[in-house]
Amino acid sequence: MPSTFFGLNIGASGLYTYQAALNTTFHNISNVETEGYSRQILNQKADRALRVNSSYGMVGTGVTATGITQIRDSYYDVKYRKNSALSGEYSAKSYYMTEVENYFNDISQKGFTTSYNSVFESLQEVIKNTSSLTTRTQLVNNAKNLTEYFNGMANSLKSIQEECNFAVETQVNQINSMAEQITGITRQINTLEADGGVANDLRDQRNLLIDKLSEIVNVSVSEEK
């Protein structure tokens, strides 16, 4: 038969378990504004029952906590990172294409069409009156303006290319830095979980780094125990 304090022991198991659940809730509330944080819950189950010599068979012994897990779905992680990579790619392409388009804007400002038409019209005037010094001078000036336009355009496009190269170099450095951080956090996770624990907060930090990395390049995540 169970001891006189058997019911008190059952109540105590509930108090200890739900104290851990409250602590987990407090941890969630404290990190509600933490970037990359995943909500955690306390897993619990009925404690092992005792067999008694009576008609009803087994007697429950209370509740016990089995661990703290994250509320996070790897399926949505994959979907988010895939679309984040696409968004980052097309955002970069859109930015540089807009920069190029600004230099080829012949609608709101004078550009290639205006300069070319001026040369063509001046050439037609010279054909009509080859002996006119004025028309020949005007042709030379318009041709000079056209060559200056080409030179200016070449310098502008070169500037965009240099900016793009610098952005690539910067992002490569970011990728290397994030990779080093992910490696370091993974080592910490392995150390803490080698004895059966779960490093939830470290996993959040690693997932946040992977999310940020997915904004730059395509990422693929696999984990082996």
Tab-separated table of C-alpha atoms in Angstrom:
chain	number	residue	atom	x	y	z
A	1	MET	CA	0.000	0.000	0.000
A	2	PRO	CA	1.172	3.572	-0.654
A	3	SER	CA	2.425	5.514	2.326
A	4	THR	CA	0.395	8.136	4.172
A	5	PHE	CA	2.303	10.878	2.348
A	6	PHE	CA	1.706	9.338	-1.086
A	7	GLY	CA	-0.880	11.969	-2.029
A	8	LEU	CA	1.462	14.748	-0.874
A	9	ASN	CA	4.201	13.360	-3.115
A	10	ILE	CA	1.804	13.435	-6.079
A	11	GLY	CA	0.923	17.054	-5.294
A	12	ALA	CA	4.596	17.939	-4.965
A	13	SER	CA	5.356	16.454	-8.387
A	14	GLY	CA	2.666	18.677	-9.864
A	15	LEU	CA	4.046	21.773	-8.114
A	16	TYR	CA	7.598	21.144	-9.299
A	17	THR	CA	6.496	20.402	-12.851
A	18	TYR	CA	4.284	23.449	-13.194
A	19	GLN	CA	6.907	25.625	-11.576
A	20	ALA	CA	9.167	24.586	-14.470
A	21	ALA	CA	6.307	25.325	-16.880
A	22	LEU	CA	5.873	28.809	-15.373
A	23	ASN	CA	9.603	29.452	-15.658
A	24	THR	CA	9.416	28.469	-19.329
A	25	THR	CA	6.487	30.868	-19.803
A	26	PHE	CA	8.412	33.677	-18.110
A	27	HIS	CA	11.339	32.954	-20.436
A	28	ASN	CA	9.013	33.236	-23.443
A	29	ILE	CA	7.566	36.535	-22.220
A	30	SER	CA	11.020	37.964	-21.517
A	31	ASN	CA	12.125	37.192	-25.080
A	32	VAL	CA	8.993	38.317	-26.897
A	33	GLU	CA	11.009	41.063	-28.643
A	34	THR	CA	14.154	38.978	-29.142
A	35	GLU	CA	14.960	38.601	-32.830
A	36	GLY	CA	14.915	34.988	-33.951
A	37	TYR	CA	13.533	33.622	-30.670
A	38	SER	CA	11.239	30.578	-30.890
A	39	ARG	CA	8.589	29.967	-28.245
A	40	GLN	CA	9.328	27.056	-25.927
A	41	ILE	CA	7.041	24.661	-24.086
A	42	LEU	CA	7.550	22.217	-21.266
A	43	ASN	CA	6.884	18.602	-22.209
A	44	GLN	CA	5.389	16.504	-19.458
A	45	LYS	CA	3.913	13.068	-18.940
A	46	ALA	CA	2.309	11.019	-16.206
A	47	ASP	CA	4.871	9.489	-13.886
A	48	ARG	CA	5.247	5.735	-13.762
A	49	ALA	CA	2.265	4.147	-12.072
A	50	LEU	CA	2.503	1.740	-9.157
A	51	ARG	CA	0.931	-1.677	-9.055
A	52	VAL	CA	-1.183	-2.222	-5.916
A	53	ASN	CA	-2.957	-5.268	-4.594
A	54	SER	CA	-6.481	-4.054	-5.262
A	55	SER	CA	-9.226	-4.460	-7.822
A	56	TYR	CA	-8.383	-1.250	-9.746
A	57	GLY	CA	-4.876	-2.408	-10.579
A	58	MET	CA	-2.476	0.590	-10.956
A	59	VAL	CA	-2.135	3.851	-9.037
A	60	GLY	CA	-0.762	7.044	-10.608
A	61	THR	CA	2.213	8.726	-9.003
A	62	GLY	CA	1.871	12.241	-10.394
A	63	VAL	CA	3.484	14.110	-13.266
A	64	THR	CA	7.047	14.589	-14.452
A	65	ALA	CA	8.736	16.977	-16.915
A	66	THR	CA	10.430	15.319	-19.867
A	67	GLY	CA	12.101	18.316	-21.481
A	68	ILE	CA	11.684	21.764	-23.038
A	69	THR	CA	11.201	21.973	-26.788
A	70	GLN	CA	10.823	24.771	-29.324
A	71	ILE	CA	7.641	25.503	-31.240
A	72	ARG	CA	9.292	25.652	-34.637
A	73	ASP	CA	8.489	23.955	-37.938
A	74	SER	CA	11.421	23.039	-40.180
A	75	TYR	CA	9.091	23.013	-43.205
A	76	TYR	CA	8.453	26.748	-42.859
A	77	ASP	CA	12.163	27.337	-42.283
A	78	VAL	CA	12.912	25.763	-45.664
A	79	LYS	CA	10.154	27.738	-47.400
A	80	TYR	CA	11.242	31.024	-45.807
A	81	ARG	CA	14.908	30.576	-46.656
A	82	LYS	CA	14.187	29.592	-50.239
A	83	ASN	CA	12.000	32.644	-50.825
A	84	SER	CA	14.380	34.881	-48.890
A	85	ALA	CA	17.177	33.886	-51.281
A	86	LEU	CA	14.977	34.667	-54.296
A	87	SER	CA	13.956	38.004	-52.792
A	88	GLY	CA	17.574	38.964	-52.140
A	89	GLU	CA	18.613	37.977	-55.656
A	90	TYR	CA	15.910	39.953	-57.438
A	91	SER	CA	16.260	42.933	-55.096
A	92	ALA	CA	19.936	43.216	-56.045
A	93	LYS	CA	19.153	42.807	-59.744
A	94	SER	CA	16.385	45.396	-59.561
A	95	TYR	CA	18.673	47.904	-57.836
A	96	TYR	CA	21.472	47.691	-60.399
A	97	MET	CA	19.110	47.556	-63.373
A	98	THR	CA	17.445	50.726	-62.101
A	99	GLU	CA	20.856	52.376	-61.812
A	100	VAL	CA	21.626	51.449	-65.429
A	101	GLU	CA	18.210	52.598	-66.630
A	102	ASN	CA	18.749	56.002	-65.028
A	103	TYR	CA	21.747	56.590	-67.296
A	104	PHE	CA	19.833	55.513	-70.409
A	105	ASN	CA	16.836	57.711	-69.632
A	106	ASP	CA	16.122	59.440	-72.957
A	107	ILE	CA	12.586	60.484	-72.055
A	108	SER	CA	13.003	62.983	-69.228
A	109	GLN	CA	16.500	64.189	-70.131
A	110	LYS	CA	18.820	64.549	-73.098
A	111	GLY	CA	20.539	61.306	-73.965
A	112	PHE	CA	21.710	59.214	-76.872
A	113	THR	CA	18.672	59.898	-79.071
A	114	THR	CA	19.031	63.671	-78.745
A	115	SER	CA	22.781	63.639	-79.423
A	116	TYR	CA	22.482	61.229	-82.342
A	117	ASN	CA	19.652	63.196	-83.950
A	118	SER	CA	21.681	66.398	-83.650
A	119	VAL	CA	24.608	64.781	-85.467
A	120	PHE	CA	22.337	63.354	-88.154
A	121	GLU	CA	20.578	66.684	-88.726
A	122	SER	CA	23.903	68.521	-88.857
A	123	LEU	CA	25.188	66.006	-91.387
A	124	GLN	CA	22.147	66.591	-93.578
A	125	GLU	CA	22.780	70.335	-93.448
A	126	VAL	CA	26.402	69.830	-94.481
A	127	ILE	CA	25.280	67.677	-97.420
A	128	LYS	CA	22.957	70.453	-98.515
A	129	ASN	CA	25.603	73.152	-98.145
A	130	THR	CA	29.121	71.747	-98.045
A	131	SER	CA	30.779	75.123	-98.398
A	132	SER	CA	29.158	76.567	-95.244
A	133	LEU	CA	31.653	76.914	-92.402
A	134	THR	CA	28.832	77.299	-89.901
A	135	THR	CA	27.178	73.986	-90.749
A	136	ARG	CA	30.517	72.161	-90.736
A	137	THR	CA	31.394	73.676	-87.362
A	138	GLN	CA	27.984	72.685	-86.008
A	139	LEU	CA	28.530	69.112	-87.212
A	140	VAL	CA	31.903	68.951	-85.491
A	141	ASN	CA	30.425	70.293	-82.234
A	142	ASN	CA	27.512	67.849	-82.317
A	143	ALA	CA	29.860	64.959	-83.074
A	144	LYS	CA	32.015	66.054	-80.151
A	145	ASN	CA	28.938	66.120	-77.891
A	146	LEU	CA	28.080	62.581	-78.996
A	147	THR	CA	31.566	61.284	-78.202
A	148	GLU	CA	31.442	63.030	-74.809
A	149	TYR	CA	28.121	61.326	-74.198
A	150	PHE	CA	29.676	57.924	-74.940
A	151	ASN	CA	32.664	58.646	-72.705
A	152	GLY	CA	30.428	59.829	-69.886
A	153	MET	CA	28.204	56.786	-70.255
A	154	ALA	CA	31.223	54.467	-70.187
A	155	ASN	CA	32.492	56.103	-66.979
A	156	SER	CA	29.047	55.847	-65.373
A	157	LEU	CA	28.688	52.165	-66.225
A	158	LYS	CA	32.216	51.542	-64.980
A	159	SER	CA	31.256	53.209	-61.700
A	160	ILE	CA	28.252	50.901	-61.369
A	161	GLN	CA	30.482	47.911	-62.077
A	162	GLU	CA	32.939	48.978	-59.377
A	163	GLU	CA	30.070	49.463	-56.917
A	164	CYS	CA	28.756	45.996	-57.768
A	165	ASN	CA	32.201	44.434	-57.309
A	166	PHE	CA	32.571	46.103	-53.919
A	167	ALA	CA	29.119	44.837	-52.878
A	168	VAL	CA	30.082	41.304	-53.892
A	169	GLU	CA	33.307	41.528	-51.887
A	170	THR	CA	31.410	42.826	-48.855
A	171	GLN	CA	28.842	40.043	-49.064
A	172	VAL	CA	31.546	37.391	-49.387
A	173	ASN	CA	33.067	38.706	-46.168
A	174	GLN	CA	29.622	38.578	-44.521
A	175	ILE	CA	29.122	34.989	-45.685
A	176	ASN	CA	32.495	33.933	-44.269
A	177	SER	CA	31.797	35.701	-40.983
A	178	MET	CA	28.357	34.104	-40.613
A	179	ALA	CA	29.770	30.692	-41.500
A	180	GLU	CA	32.371	31.021	-38.743
A	181	GLN	CA	29.702	32.043	-36.228
A	182	ILE	CA	27.459	29.145	-37.249
A	183	THR	CA	30.381	26.754	-36.837
A	184	GLY	CA	31.150	28.079	-33.368
A	185	ILE	CA	27.530	27.857	-32.213
A	186	THR	CA	27.215	24.334	-33.634
A	187	ARG	CA	30.209	23.239	-31.553
A	188	GLN	CA	28.554	24.669	-28.441
A	189	ILE	CA	25.286	22.891	-29.273
A	190	ASN	CA	27.095	19.589	-29.763
A	191	THR	CA	28.861	19.988	-26.431
A	192	LEU	CA	25.673	20.769	-24.512
A	193	GLU	CA	23.543	18.132	-26.213
A	194	ALA	CA	26.115	15.333	-26.030
A	195	ASP	CA	24.661	14.276	-22.665
A	196	GLY	CA	21.043	14.405	-23.833
A	197	GLY	CA	20.239	18.086	-23.231
A	198	VAL	CA	18.712	20.512	-25.747
A	199	ALA	CA	20.344	23.915	-26.392
A	200	ASN	CA	17.190	25.733	-27.505
A	201	ASP	CA	18.506	29.281	-27.228
A	202	LEU	CA	21.710	28.425	-29.083
A	203	ARG	CA	19.635	26.803	-31.799
A	204	ASP	CA	17.669	30.047	-32.114
A	205	GLN	CA	20.907	31.971	-32.569
A	206	ARG	CA	22.064	29.538	-35.235
A	207	ASN	CA	18.719	29.612	-37.055
A	208	LEU	CA	18.771	33.413	-37.044
A	209	LEU	CA	22.225	33.419	-38.645
A	210	ILE	CA	21.058	30.914	-41.257
A	211	ASP	CA	17.999	33.086	-41.988
A	212	LYS	CA	20.234	36.108	-42.528
A	213	LEU	CA	22.604	34.033	-44.645
A	214	SER	CA	19.682	32.969	-46.844
A	215	GLU	CA	19.151	36.630	-47.778
A	216	ILE	CA	22.528	36.564	-49.547
A	217	VAL	CA	22.931	33.034	-50.939
A	218	ASN	CA	20.959	29.826	-51.278
A	219	VAL	CA	21.288	27.683	-48.167
A	220	SER	CA	20.510	24.051	-47.458
A	221	VAL	CA	20.355	22.739	-43.896
A	222	SER	CA	20.660	19.155	-42.752
A	223	GLU	CA	21.355	17.839	-39.252
A	224	GLU	CA	22.642	14.447	-38.183
A	225	LYS	CA	22.592	13.260	-34.623
